Structures are given as structure tokens and as C-alpha cells.
Coordinates of N, CA, C and O in Angstrom, one line a residue:
X152 N 0.7 -1.2 0.0 CA -0.1 0.0 0.2 C 0.9 1.2 -0.1 O 2.1 1.2 0.2
X153 N 0.1 2.3 -0.2 CA 0.9 3.6 -0.1 C 1.1 4.2 1.1 O 0.4 4.0 1.9
X154 N 2.1 4.9 1.2 CA 2.4 5.5 2.4 C 1.8 6.9 2.4 O 1.7 7.5 1.4
X155 N 1.1 7.2 3.6 CA 0.6 8.6 3.4 C 1.5 9.7 3.2 O 2.6 9.6 3.6
X156 N 1.1 10.8 2.7 CA 1.9 11.8 2.3 C 2.4 12.5 3.6 O 1.8 12.7 4.5
X157 N 3.7 12.8 3.5 CA 4.3 13.4 4.6 C 3.9 14.9 4.6 O 3.8 15.5 3.6
X158 N 3.8 15.4 5.8 CA 3.5 16.7 6.1 C 4.6 17.5 5.5 O 5.7 17.4 5.4
X159 N 4.1 18.7 4.8 CA 5.0 19.7 4.3 C 5.8 20.5 5.3 O 5.3 20.8 6.3
X160 N 7.0 20.8 4.9 CA 7.7 21.6 6.0 C 8.3 22.7 5.3 O 8.5 22.7 4.0
X161 N 8.6 23.7 6.0 CA 9.1 24.9 5.5 C 8.4 25.8 4.6 O 7.3 26.1 4.6
X162 N 9.3 26.1 3.4 CA 8.7 26.9 2.5 C 7.4 26.3 1.8 O 6.3 27.0 1.5
X163 N 7.3 25.2 1.6 CA 6.3 24.4 1.0 C 5.1 24.3 1.7 O 4.0 24.6 1.1
X164 N 5.2 24.4 3.0 CA 4.0 24.5 4.1 C 3.5 25.9 3.9 O 2.4 26.0 3.9
X165 N 4.2 27.0 3.9 CA 3.8 28.2 3.9 C 3.0 28.4 2.5 O 1.9 29.2 2.5
X166 N 3.6 28.0 1.4 CA 2.8 28.1 0.1 C 1.6 27.4 0.1 O 0.5 27.9 -0.5
X167 N 1.6 26.3 0.6 CA 0.3 25.5 0.7 C -0.8 26.1 1.4 O -2.0 26.0 1.2
X168 N -0.5 26.9 2.6 CA -1.4 27.6 3.3 C -1.9 28.8 2.5 O -3.2 29.1 2.6
X169 N -1.1 29.4 1.7 CA -1.5 30.6 0.9 C -2.5 30.2 -0.2 O -3.5 30.8 -0.6
X170 N -2.4 29.0 -0.9 CA -3.0 28.5 -1.9 C -4.4 27.9 -1.4 O -4.5 27.2 -0.5
X171 N -5.5 28.4 -2.1 CA -6.8 27.9 -1.6 C -6.9 26.4 -1.9 O -6.4 26.0 -3.0
X172 N -7.7 25.8 -1.2 CA -7.9 24.5 -1.6 C -9.1 24.2 -2.4 O -9.9 25.1 -2.6
X173 N -9.1 23.2 -3.2 CA -10.2 23.0 -4.3 C -11.4 22.3 -3.8 O -12.3 21.8 -4.6
X174 N -11.6 22.5 -2.5 CA -12.8 21.8 -2.0 C -13.9 22.6 -2.1 O -14.3 23.3 -3.0
X175 N -14.9 22.6 -1.0 CA -16.2 23.3 -0.9 C -16.2 24.8 -1.0 O -17.2 25.4 -1.3
X176 N -15.0 25.4 -1.0 CA -15.1 27.0 -0.9 C -15.5 27.6 -2.4 O -16.1 28.6 -2.5
X177 N -15.1 26.9 -3.5 CA -15.3 27.3 -4.9 C -16.9 27.2 -5.0 O -17.4 28.1 -5.8
X178 N -17.6 26.4 -4.5 CA -18.9 26.3 -4.7 C -19.7 27.3 -4.1 O -20.7 27.8 -4.6
X179 N -19.2 27.8 -3.0 CA -19.9 29.0 -2.3 C -19.6 30.2 -2.9 O -20.5 31.2 -2.8
X180 N -18.6 30.5 -3.8 CA -18.4 31.7 -4.5 C -19.2 31.9 -5.8 O -19.4 32.9 -6.2
X181 N -19.7 30.8 -6.3 CA -20.4 30.9 -7.6 C -21.7 31.8 -7.4 O -22.1 32.6 -8.3
X182 N -22.7 31.5 -6.5 CA -23.7 32.3 -6.3 C -23.4 33.8 -6.1 O -24.2 34.7 -6.6
X183 N -22.4 34.0 -5.3 CA -22.1 35.5 -5.1 C -21.6 36.2 -6.4 O -22.0 37.4 -6.7
X184 N -20.8 35.4 -7.3 CA -20.4 36.1 -8.5 C -21.6 36.3 -9.4 O -21.6 37.3 -10.1
X185 N -22.5 35.4 -9.5 CA -23.8 35.6 -10.3 C -24.5 36.6 -9.8 O -25.0 37.6 -10.6
X186 N -24.7 36.9 -8.4 CA -25.4 37.9 -7.8 C -24.8 39.4 -8.4 O -25.5 40.1 -8.7
X187 N -23.6 39.3 -8.2 CA -22.8 40.6 -8.7 C -22.9 41.0 -10.2 O -23.3 42.0 -10.7
X188 N -22.8 39.9 -10.9 CA -23.0 40.1 -12.3 C -24.3 40.5 -12.6 O -24.5 41.3 -13.5
X189 N -25.4 39.8 -12.1 CA -26.7 40.4 -12.4 C -27.0 41.7 -11.9 O -27.7 42.4 -12.6
X190 N -26.5 42.2 -10.7 CA -26.7 43.5 -10.3 C -25.9 44.5 -11.2 O -26.6 45.6 -11.5
X191 N -24.7 44.1 -11.6 CA -24.1 45.2 -12.5 C -24.9 45.2 -13.8 O -25.0 46.3 -14.4
X192 N -25.3 44.0 -14.4 CA -26.1 44.1 -15.8 C -27.3 44.7 -15.6 O -27.8 45.6 -16.4
X193 N -28.1 44.5 -14.5 CA -29.4 45.2 -14.2 C -29.2 46.7 -14.1 O -29.9 47.6 -14.6
X194 N -28.1 47.2 -13.4 CA -27.8 48.5 -13.4 C -27.5 49.1 -14.7 O -27.9 50.3 -14.9
X195 N -26.7 48.5 -15.6 CA -26.5 49.1 -16.9 C -27.7 49.0 -17.7 O -27.9 50.1 -18.4
X196 N -28.5 48.2 -17.7 CA -29.9 48.1 -18.4 C -30.7 49.2 -18.0 O -31.2 50.0 -18.8
X197 N -30.7 49.4 -16.7 CA -31.6 50.5 -16.0 C -31.0 51.9 -16.5 O -31.8 52.8 -16.8
X198 N -29.7 52.1 -16.5 CA -29.0 53.3 -16.9 C -29.4 53.5 -18.2 O -29.7 54.7 -18.7
X199 N -29.2 52.6 -19.3 CA -29.5 52.6 -20.6 C -31.1 53.2 -20.8 O -31.3 54.0 -21.5
X200 N -31.9 52.4 -20.1 CA -33.4 52.9 -20.3 C -33.6 54.3 -19.9 O -34.4 55.1 -20.6
X201 N -32.9 54.8 -18.7 CA -33.1 56.1 -18.2 C -32.6 57.1 -19.1 O -33.2 58.1 -19.3
X202 N -31.4 56.8 -19.8 CA -30.8 57.7 -20.8 C -31.7 57.9 -21.9 O -31.8 58.9 -22.5
X203 N -32.3 56.7 -22.5 CA -33.1 56.9 -23.7 C -34.4 57.5 -23.3 O -34.9 58.4 -24.2
X204 N -35.0 57.5 -22.2 CA -36.1 58.2 -21.7 C -35.8 59.7 -21.6 O -36.5 60.6 -22.1
X205 N -34.6 60.1 -21.2 CA -34.3 61.5 -21.0 C -34.1 62.0 -22.5 O -34.3 63.2 -22.7
X206 N -33.5 61.3 -23.4 CA -33.2 61.7 -24.7 C -34.6 62.0 -25.4 O -34.9 63.0 -26.2
X207 N -35.5 61.0 -25.2 CA -37.0 61.2 -25.7 C -37.5 62.5 -25.2 O -38.3 63.3 -26.0
X208 N -37.4 62.7 -24.0 CA -37.9 63.9 -23.4 C -37.3 65.2 -23.9 O -37.9 66.1 -24.2
X209 N -36.0 65.1 -24.0 CA -35.3 66.2 -24.8 C -35.7 66.6 -26.1 O -36.0 67.6 -26.5
X210 N -36.0 65.5 -27.0 CA -36.6 65.7 -28.3 C -37.9 66.3 -28.2 O -38.3 67.2 -29.0
X211 N -38.7 65.9 -27.4 CA -40.1 66.3 -27.1 C -40.1 67.8 -26.8 O -40.9 68.7 -27.3
X212 N -39.1 68.1 -25.8 CA -39.1 69.5 -25.5 C -38.6 70.5 -26.4 O -39.2 71.6 -26.6
X213 N -37.7 69.9 -27.3 CA -37.2 70.9 -28.4 C -38.3 71.0 -29.4 O -38.5 72.1 -30.0
X214 N -39.2 70.0 -29.6 CA -40.2 70.2 -30.6 C -41.4 71.1 -30.1 O -41.8 71.9 -30.7
X215 N -41.5 71.0 -28.8 CA -42.5 72.0 -28.2 C -42.2 73.4 -28.1 O -42.9 74.3 -28.3
X216 N -40.7 73.6 -28.1 CA -40.1 75.0 -27.9 C -40.3 75.5 -29.3 O -40.7 76.6 -29.6
X217 N -40.0 74.7 -30.3 CA -40.3 75.1 -31.6 C -41.7 75.5 -32.1 O -41.9 76.5 -32.7
X218 N -42.6 74.7 -31.6 CA -43.9 74.9 -31.9 C -44.5 76.3 -31.1 O -45.2 77.1 -31.6
X219 N -44.0 76.4 -29.9 CA -44.2 77.7 -29.1 C -43.8 78.8 -29.8 O -44.3 79.9 -29.8
X220 N -42.5 78.8 -30.3 CA -41.9 80.0 -31.2 C -42.9 80.4 -32.3 O -43.3 81.4 -32.5
X221 N -43.3 79.4 -33.0 CA -44.1 79.5 -34.2 C -45.5 80.1 -33.8 O -46.0 81.1 -34.4
X222 N -45.9 79.6 -32.7 CA -47.4 80.0 -32.3 C -47.3 81.6 -31.8 O -48.2 82.3 -32.0
X223 N -46.2 81.9 -31.1 CA -45.9 83.1 -30.7 C -45.8 84.0 -31.8 O -46.2 85.3 -31.8
X224 N -44.9 83.7 -32.8 CA -44.9 84.6 -34.0 C -46.3 84.8 -34.6 O -46.5 85.9 -35.1
X225 N -47.0 83.9 -34.7 CA -48.4 84.0 -35.3 C -49.2 84.9 -34.5 O -49.9 85.8 -35.1
X226 N -49.1 84.8 -33.2 CA -49.9 85.5 -32.2 C -49.6 87.1 -32.3 O -50.3 87.9 -32.4
X227 N -48.3 87.4 -32.5 CA -47.7 88.7 -32.7 C -48.2 89.2 -34.1 O -48.5 90.4 -34.1
X228 N -48.1 88.4 -35.1 CA -48.7 89.0 -36.3 C -50.1 89.3 -36.3 O -50.5 90.3 -36.9
X229 N -50.9 88.4 -35.6 CA -52.3 88.7 -35.6 C -52.6 89.9 -34.6 O -53.5 90.7 -35.0
X230 N -51.8 90.1 -33.6 CA -51.9 91.3 -32.7 C -51.5 92.6 -33.6 O -52.2 93.6 -33.4
X231 N -50.5 92.4 -34.4 CA -50.2 93.7 -35.3 C -51.4 94.0 -36.2 O -51.7 95.2 -36.5
X232 N -52.0 93.0 -36.7 CA -53.2 93.2 -37.6 C -54.2 93.8 -36.9 O -54.9 94.8 -37.4
X233 N -54.6 93.4 -35.8 CA -55.7 93.9 -34.9 C -55.4 95.4 -34.5 O -56.2 96.3 -34.6
X234 N -54.1 95.6 -34.1 CA -53.6 96.9 -33.7 C -53.7 98.0 -34.9 O -54.3 99.0 -34.9
X235 N -53.3 97.5 -36.2 CA -53.4 98.3 -37.4 C -54.9 98.6 -37.7 O -55.1 99.8 -38.2
X236 N -55.6 97.7 -37.6 CA -57.1 97.8 -37.9 C -58.0 98.6 -36.8 O -59.1 99.0 -37.0
X237 N -57.4 98.6 -35.7 CA -58.1 99.3 -34.6 C -57.8 100.8 -34.4 O -58.3 101.5 -33.6
X238 N -56.8 101.3 -35.3 CA -56.4 102.7 -35.2 C -57.6 103.6 -35.8 O -58.4 103.1 -36.6
X239 N -57.8 104.6 -35.2 CA -59.1 105.6 -35.6 C -59.0 105.7 -36.9 O -60.1 105.7 -37.6
X240 N -58.0 106.2 -37.6 CA -58.0 106.5 -39.1 C -58.3 105.3 -40.0 O -59.1 105.4 -40.8
X241 N -57.9 104.0 -39.6 CA -58.2 102.9 -40.2 C -59.6 102.6 -40.1 O -60.4 102.1 -41.1
X242 N -60.2 102.6 -38.8 CA -61.7 102.5 -38.5 C -62.5 103.5 -39.6 O -63.6 103.1 -40.1
X243 N -62.0 104.7 -39.4 CA -62.9 105.6 -40.2 C -63.0 105.4 -41.8 O -63.9 105.4 -42.5
X244 N -61.7 105.0 -42.3 CA -61.5 104.6 -43.7 C -62.3 103.4 -44.1 O -63.0 103.4 -45.0
X245 N -62.3 102.3 -43.1 CA -63.1 101.1 -43.5 C -64.6 101.5 -43.3 O -65.4 100.9 -44.1
X246 N -65.1 102.4 -42.5 CA -66.5 102.6 -42.3 C -67.0 103.4 -43.6 O -68.0 103.2 -44.1
X247 N -66.0 104.4 -44.1 CA -66.4 105.0 -45.3 C -66.5 104.2 -46.5 O -67.3 104.3 -47.4
X248 N -65.7 103.1 -46.6 CA -65.7 102.2 -47.6 C -67.1 101.4 -47.6 O -67.5 101.0 -48.6
X249 N -67.5 101.1 -46.4 CA -68.8 100.5 -46.2 C -69.9 101.3 -46.4 O -71.1 100.8 -46.4
X250 N -69.7 102.6 -46.7 CA -70.8 103.5 -46.9 C -71.4 104.1 -45.6 O -72.5 104.8 -45.7
X251 N -70.8 104.1 -44.5 CA -71.1 104.7 -43.3 C -70.8 106.0 -43.2 O -69.8 106.6 -43.8
X252 N -71.5 106.9 -42.5 CA -71.3 108.4 -42.5 C -71.2 108.6 -40.8 O -71.7 107.9 -40.2
X253 N -70.6 109.9 -40.5 CA -70.5 110.0 -39.1 C -72.0 110.4 -38.7 O -72.8 111.0 -39.4
X254 N -72.3 110.0 -37.5 CA -73.6 110.3 -36.8 C -73.7 111.7 -36.5 O -72.9 112.5 -36.3
X255 N -75.0 112.2 -36.5 CA -75.4 113.5 -35.9 C -75.4 113.5 -34.4 O -75.0 112.7 -33.7
X256 N -76.0 114.6 -34.0 CA -76.2 114.7 -32.5 C -77.1 113.7 -31.9 O -78.3 113.5 -32.4
X257 N -76.8 113.0 -30.9 CA -77.5 111.9 -30.3 C -78.7 112.4 -29.5 O -78.6 113.6 -29.0
X258 N -79.7 111.7 -29.3 CA -80.9 111.9 -28.4 C -80.9 110.7 -27.5 O -80.6 109.6 -27.7
X259 N -81.4 111.2 -26.2 CA -81.6 109.9 -25.2 C -82.9 109.9 -24.7 O -83.7 111.0 -24.7
X260 N -83.5 108.7 -24.3 CA -84.8 108.5 -23.9 C -84.5 108.4 -22.2 O -83.9 107.6 -21.7
X261 N -85.4 109.1 -21.6 CA -85.3 109.1 -20.2 C -86.3 108.0 -19.7 O -87.0 107.5 -20.6
X262 N -86.2 107.4 -18.4 CA -87.0 106.3 -18.1 C -88.5 106.6 -18.1 O -89.4 105.6 -18.5
X263 N -88.9 107.9 -18.1 CA -90.3 108.1 -18.3 C -90.8 108.2 -19.7 O -91.9 108.5 -20.0
X264 N -89.9 108.1 -20.6 CA -90.2 108.1 -22.0 C -90.1 109.5 -22.8 O -90.3 109.6 -23.8
X265 N -89.5 110.5 -22.1 CA -89.4 111.8 -22.7 C -88.0 111.8 -23.4 O -87.1 111.1 -23.1
X266 N -88.0 112.6 -24.5 CA -86.7 112.7 -25.3 C -85.9 113.8 -24.8 O -86.5 114.9 -24.7
X267 N -84.6 113.4 -24.5 CA -83.6 114.4 -24.1 C -82.7 114.6 -25.2 O -82.0 113.6 -25.7
X268 N -82.5 115.9 -25.7 CA -81.6 116.4 -26.8 C -82.4 116.5 -28.1 O -83.6 116.2 -28.1
X269 N -81.5 117.0 -29.1 CA -82.3 117.3 -30.4 C -81.6 116.4 -31.4 O -80.5 116.6 -31.8
X270 N -82.3 115.2 -31.8 CA -81.7 114.3 -32.6 C -81.6 115.0 -34.1 O -82.5 115.5 -34.5
X271 N -80.6 114.7 -34.9 CA -80.5 114.9 -36.2 C -80.1 113.9 -37.0 O -79.5 113.0 -36.6
X272 N -80.5 114.1 -38.2 CA -80.1 112.9 -39.2 C -78.6 113.0 -39.7 O -78.1 114.1 -39.9
X273 N -78.1 111.9 -39.7 CA -76.7 111.8 -40.2 C -76.6 112.0 -41.6 O -77.5 111.1 -42.5
X274 N -75.8 112.9 -42.1 CA -75.7 113.1 -43.6 C -74.3 113.1 -44.0 O -73.4 113.2 -43.3
X275 N -74.2 112.5 -45.2 CA -72.9 112.1 -45.7 C -72.2 113.7 -46.0 O -72.7 114.5 -46.7
X276 N -70.8 113.8 -45.8 CA -70.3 115.0 -46.2 C -70.1 115.0 -47.7 O -70.0 114.0 -48.3
X277 N -70.0 116.4 -48.2 CA -69.9 116.3 -49.6 C -68.6 115.7 -49.9 O -67.5 115.7 -49.4
X278 N -68.5 114.9 -51.2 CA -67.4 114.2 -51.6 C -66.4 115.1 -52.0 O -66.6 116.2 -52.4
X279 N -65.1 114.9 -51.5 CA -63.9 115.7 -52.0 C -63.8 115.7 -53.4 O -63.9 114.6 -54.0
X280 N -63.3 116.9 -54.0 CA -63.2 116.7 -55.4 C -61.9 116.0 -55.8 O -60.8 116.3 -55.3
X281 N -62.2 115.2 -56.6 CA -61.1 114.3 -57.1 C -61.0 114.3 -58.8 O -62.2 114.3 -59.2
X282 N -59.9 114.0 -59.3 CA -60.0 114.2 -60.7 C -60.6 112.9 -61.4 O -60.4 111.8 -60.8
X283 N -61.6 113.2 -62.2 CA -62.2 112.0 -62.9 C -61.3 111.3 -63.9 O -60.7 112.0 -64.8
X284 N -61.1 110.0 -63.8 CA -60.2 109.4 -64.7 C -60.9 109.3 -65.9 O -62.1 109.2 -66.2
X285 N -60.1 109.4 -67.1 CA -60.7 109.4 -68.5 C -60.8 107.8 -68.8 O -59.9 107.1 -68.6
X286 N -61.9 107.5 -69.3 CA -62.2 106.1 -69.7 C -61.3 105.8 -70.8 O -61.2 106.6 -71.8
X287 N -60.7 104.5 -70.8 CA -60.1 104.2 -72.0 C -60.9 103.7 -73.1 O -62.2 103.2 -72.7
X288 N -60.5 103.7 -74.3 CA -61.5 103.4 -75.4 C -61.9 101.9 -75.4 O -62.9 101.5 -75.6
X289 N -60.9 101.0 -74.9 CA -61.3 99.8 -74.8 C -62.5 99.5 -73.7 O -63.2 98.8 -73.9
X290 N -62.3 100.1 -72.6 CA -63.2 100.0 -71.5 C -64.8 100.6 -71.8 O -65.7 100.2 -71.3
X291 N -64.7 101.7 -72.6 CA -65.9 102.2 -72.9 C -66.6 101.6 -74.1 O -67.9 101.8 -74.3
X292 N -65.9 100.9 -74.9 CA -66.5 100.3 -76.1 C -67.6 99.3 -75.8 O -68.8 99.4 -76.1
X293 N -67.3 98.4 -74.9 CA -68.2 97.3 -74.7 C -68.3 97.2 -73.2 O -68.7 95.8 -72.7
X294 N -68.1 97.9 -72.2 CA -68.1 97.8 -70.8 C -69.7 97.8 -70.5 O -70.5 98.4 -70.9
X295 N -70.0 96.9 -69.4 CA -71.2 96.9 -69.0 C -71.3 98.1 -67.9 O -70.4 98.6 -67.5
X296 N -72.6 98.6 -67.7 CA -73.0 99.6 -66.8 C -72.5 99.2 -65.5 O -72.6 98.2 -65.0
X297 N -71.9 100.2 -64.7 CA -71.4 100.0 -63.3 C -72.7 99.9 -62.4 O -73.5 100.8 -62.3
X298 N -72.9 98.7 -61.5 CA -74.0 98.6 -60.8 C -74.0 99.6 -59.7 O -75.2 99.9 -59.1
X299 N -73.0 100.2 -59.2 CA -73.0 101.2 -58.1 C -73.7 102.5 -58.7 O -74.3 103.3 -57.9
X300 N -73.5 102.8 -60.0 CA -74.1 104.1 -60.5 C -75.3 103.9 -61.0 O -76.3 104.6 -60.7
X301 N -75.8 102.8 -61.6 CA -77.2 102.6 -62.1 C -78.1 101.9 -61.1 O -79.3 102.1 -61.3
X302 N -77.7 101.4 -60.0 CA -78.6 100.9 -59.0 C -78.7 99.3 -59.2 O -78.3 98.9 -60.2
X303 N -79.5 98.6 -58.4 CA -79.6 97.1 -58.6 C -80.5 96.9 -59.7 O -80.2 95.7 -60.3
X304 N -81.4 97.5 -60.3 CA -82.3 97.3 -61.2 C -81.8 97.5 -62.6 O -82.5 97.3 -63.6
X305 N -80.8 98.3 -62.6 CA -80.3 98.8 -64.0 C -80.8 100.1 -64.4 O -80.5 100.6 -65.4
X306 N -81.6 100.8 -63.6 CA -82.1 102.0 -63.9 C -81.4 103.1 -63.4 O -80.3 102.9 -62.6
X307 N -81.7 104.3 -63.6 CA -81.2 105.4 -63.0 C -81.2 105.5 -61.4 O -82.2 104.9 -60.9
X308 N -80.4 106.2 -60.7 CA -80.5 106.2 -59.3 C -81.9 106.7 -58.8 O -82.4 107.5 -59.5
X309 N -82.2 106.5 -57.7 CA -83.5 106.8 -57.1 C -83.5 108.4 -56.8 O -82.5 108.8 -56.2
X310 N -84.5 109.0 -57.1 CA -84.6 110.4 -57.0 C -84.8 110.8 -55.4 O -85.2 109.9 -54.6
X311 N -84.5 112.0 -55.0 CA -84.6 112.5 -53.6 C -86.2 112.4 -53.3 O -86.9 112.8 -54.0
X312 N -86.4 112.0 -52.0 CA -87.8 112.0 -51.6 C -88.4 113.4 -51.3 O -87.6 114.3 -51.0
X313 N -89.7 113.5 -51.5 CA -90.3 114.8 -51.2 C -90.5 115.2 -49.8 O -90.2 114.3 -49.0
X314 N -90.9 116.3 -49.5 CA -90.9 116.8 -48.1 C -91.9 115.9 -47.3 O -91.8 115.7 -46.1
X315 N -92.9 115.4 -47.8 CA -93.9 114.7 -47.1 C -93.3 113.2 -46.7 O -93.7 112.8 -45.7
X316 N -92.5 112.7 -47.7 CA -91.9 111.3 -47.3 C -90.7 111.6 -46.4 O -90.3 110.6 -45.8
X317 N -90.2 112.7 -46.3 CA -89.0 112.9 -45.4 C -89.3 112.6 -43.9 O -88.5 112.3 -43.0
X318 N -90.6 112.8 -43.5 CA -91.0 112.5 -42.1 C -90.9 111.1 -41.9 O -90.7 110.7 -40.6
X319 N -91.1 110.1 -42.8 CA -91.0 108.9 -42.6 C -89.5 108.3 -42.7 O -89.3 107.0 -42.5
X320 N -88.8 109.3 -43.0 CA -87.2 108.8 -43.2 C -86.7 108.2 -41.9 O -85.7 107.4 -41.9
X321 N -87.2 108.5 -40.6 CA -86.7 108.1 -39.4 C -87.0 106.4 -39.2 O -86.2 105.8 -38.8
X322 N -88.1 106.0 -39.8 CA -88.4 104.7 -39.7 C -88.0 103.8 -41.0 O -87.7 102.7 -40.7
X323 N -87.9 104.3 -42.2 CA -87.5 103.6 -43.3 C -85.9 103.9 -43.6 O -85.4 105.0 -43.4
X324 N -85.3 103.0 -44.2 CA -84.0 103.2 -44.5 C -83.7 104.2 -45.6 O -84.6 104.3 -46.6
X325 N -82.8 105.0 -45.5 CA -82.6 106.0 -46.5 C -82.1 105.5 -47.8 O -81.2 104.7 -47.8
X326 N -82.7 105.8 -49.0 CA -82.4 105.3 -50.1 C -81.8 106.5 -51.0 O -82.2 106.8 -52.1
X327 N -80.7 107.1 -50.4 CA -80.3 108.4 -51.1 C -79.3 108.1 -52.0 O -79.5 107.1 -52.7
X328 N -78.2 108.7 -52.0 CA -77.1 108.4 -53.1 C -76.3 107.2 -52.7 O -76.0 106.9 -51.4
X329 N -75.9 106.4 -53.6 CA -75.1 105.2 -53.3 C -73.7 105.8 -52.8 O -73.4 106.8 -53.2
X330 N -72.8 104.9 -52.2 CA -71.6 105.3 -51.8 C -70.7 105.5 -53.1 O -71.0 104.9 -54.1
X331 N -69.5 106.3 -53.0 CA -68.9 106.5 -54.1 C -68.2 105.3 -54.6 O -67.7 104.4 -53.8
X332 N -68.0 105.1 -55.9 CA -67.4 104.0 -56.5 C -65.9 103.9 -56.0 O -65.2 104.7 -55.9
X333 N -65.4 102.6 -55.8 CA -64.1 102.3 -55.4 C -63.3 102.2 -56.6 O -63.7 101.8 -57.7
X334 N -62.1 102.6 -56.3 CA -61.0 102.3 -57.4 C -60.7 101.0 -57.6 O -60.7 100.2 -56.7
X335 N -60.4 100.6 -58.9 CA -60.1 99.1 -59.1 C -58.8 98.6 -58.5 O -58.6 97.5 -58.4
X336 N -57.9 99.6 -57.9 CA -56.6 99.2 -57.4 C -56.8 98.7 -56.2 O -55.9 98.1 -55.6
X337 N -57.9 98.9 -55.4 CA -58.0 98.4 -54.0 C -58.6 97.1 -53.8 O -59.3 96.4 -54.2

């Protein structure tokens, strides 16, 4: 039979103590190593998902900023349009284009039904003298009559009402002169 191994002495004994034995200790390390690897892998995957979520939010934020800038520009342009059309001279010009005239002095009704003030009819101011454009030969040869000048039925403008009909002018709409014709350039 074989003789049992002699115990190591000296330097060899010290080296043997430093070297781990191949027994049950390696089996105990395997679950710990797997746990560390899983924790590191899970951390990396979580970090990757968090980074992509932040990038997606960054893209959405830049898109919303661009949209906000466009909407702000549009709102400012609309505000400029409103401001330009709200100026008194622009309102007066537009009202004249629509055929409106400045009102006369107003009258007020008191709660008991009496009229306070002296109402007057609003009349159009005389048109400012403007040079009449000379009609071109092409336009006068076969041009249709202007509906603003001849009226809706194609006949001459309605004559001024007589004095008896003027008393009813407060209740009936005035059919006086039509508004001045607009230039074709507008």
C-alpha cells in the first residue's frame, strides 16, 4: 500500500497555506459572483433605459419649444393686424368704404319716455373733389354699366324723396345716393 503523504515543511508548507484548497469553498463563490454580475447588468440596463427616456424627453421639449415659437410669432402677427385695424383713421376709412357716415347729435330717452336732446339725421359730407379718370377706349366700347352708378335694377338712381316722405325717413332706411365707387386698385 501506499504510504501517507508526509506533512510539508518549511517553504512548501507556507505556500500550501496561501493556496486555496479546491474543496467546498469554490462552490460557495459561484452564487455570489452570479449575484454581482446580475446586479451590474441590471444597473447598466436601467441606466440605458433612463438615458433613452431622457433623450426622448429632450426631443419632445425641443419640438414643443419650436411649436411655441411658431405660435408666438403667429400671435404677434395677428396682434399687429388687430392693432393696425383698430387705429381711428383705419376704422374711419373702413367705415367710409362700407358707406357709413358720421352720426349726428344723439338723443336720449329718459325712463319716463321723454326725449332728451335734439336728434339730427346723419348726412354724408360732400365728396372731396377728385380728378375724374378718363375712360380708356377699350373700357368704354363694350363695358357693362357700373352697378354702383345705375342701381340694382339697372335703372337710374332713385330721386330724392319729397318733403312729405321725409317725415317717414326715421323709420325707413334712407335710399339716397349710393356710396362713391371704389377704385379698381383696392
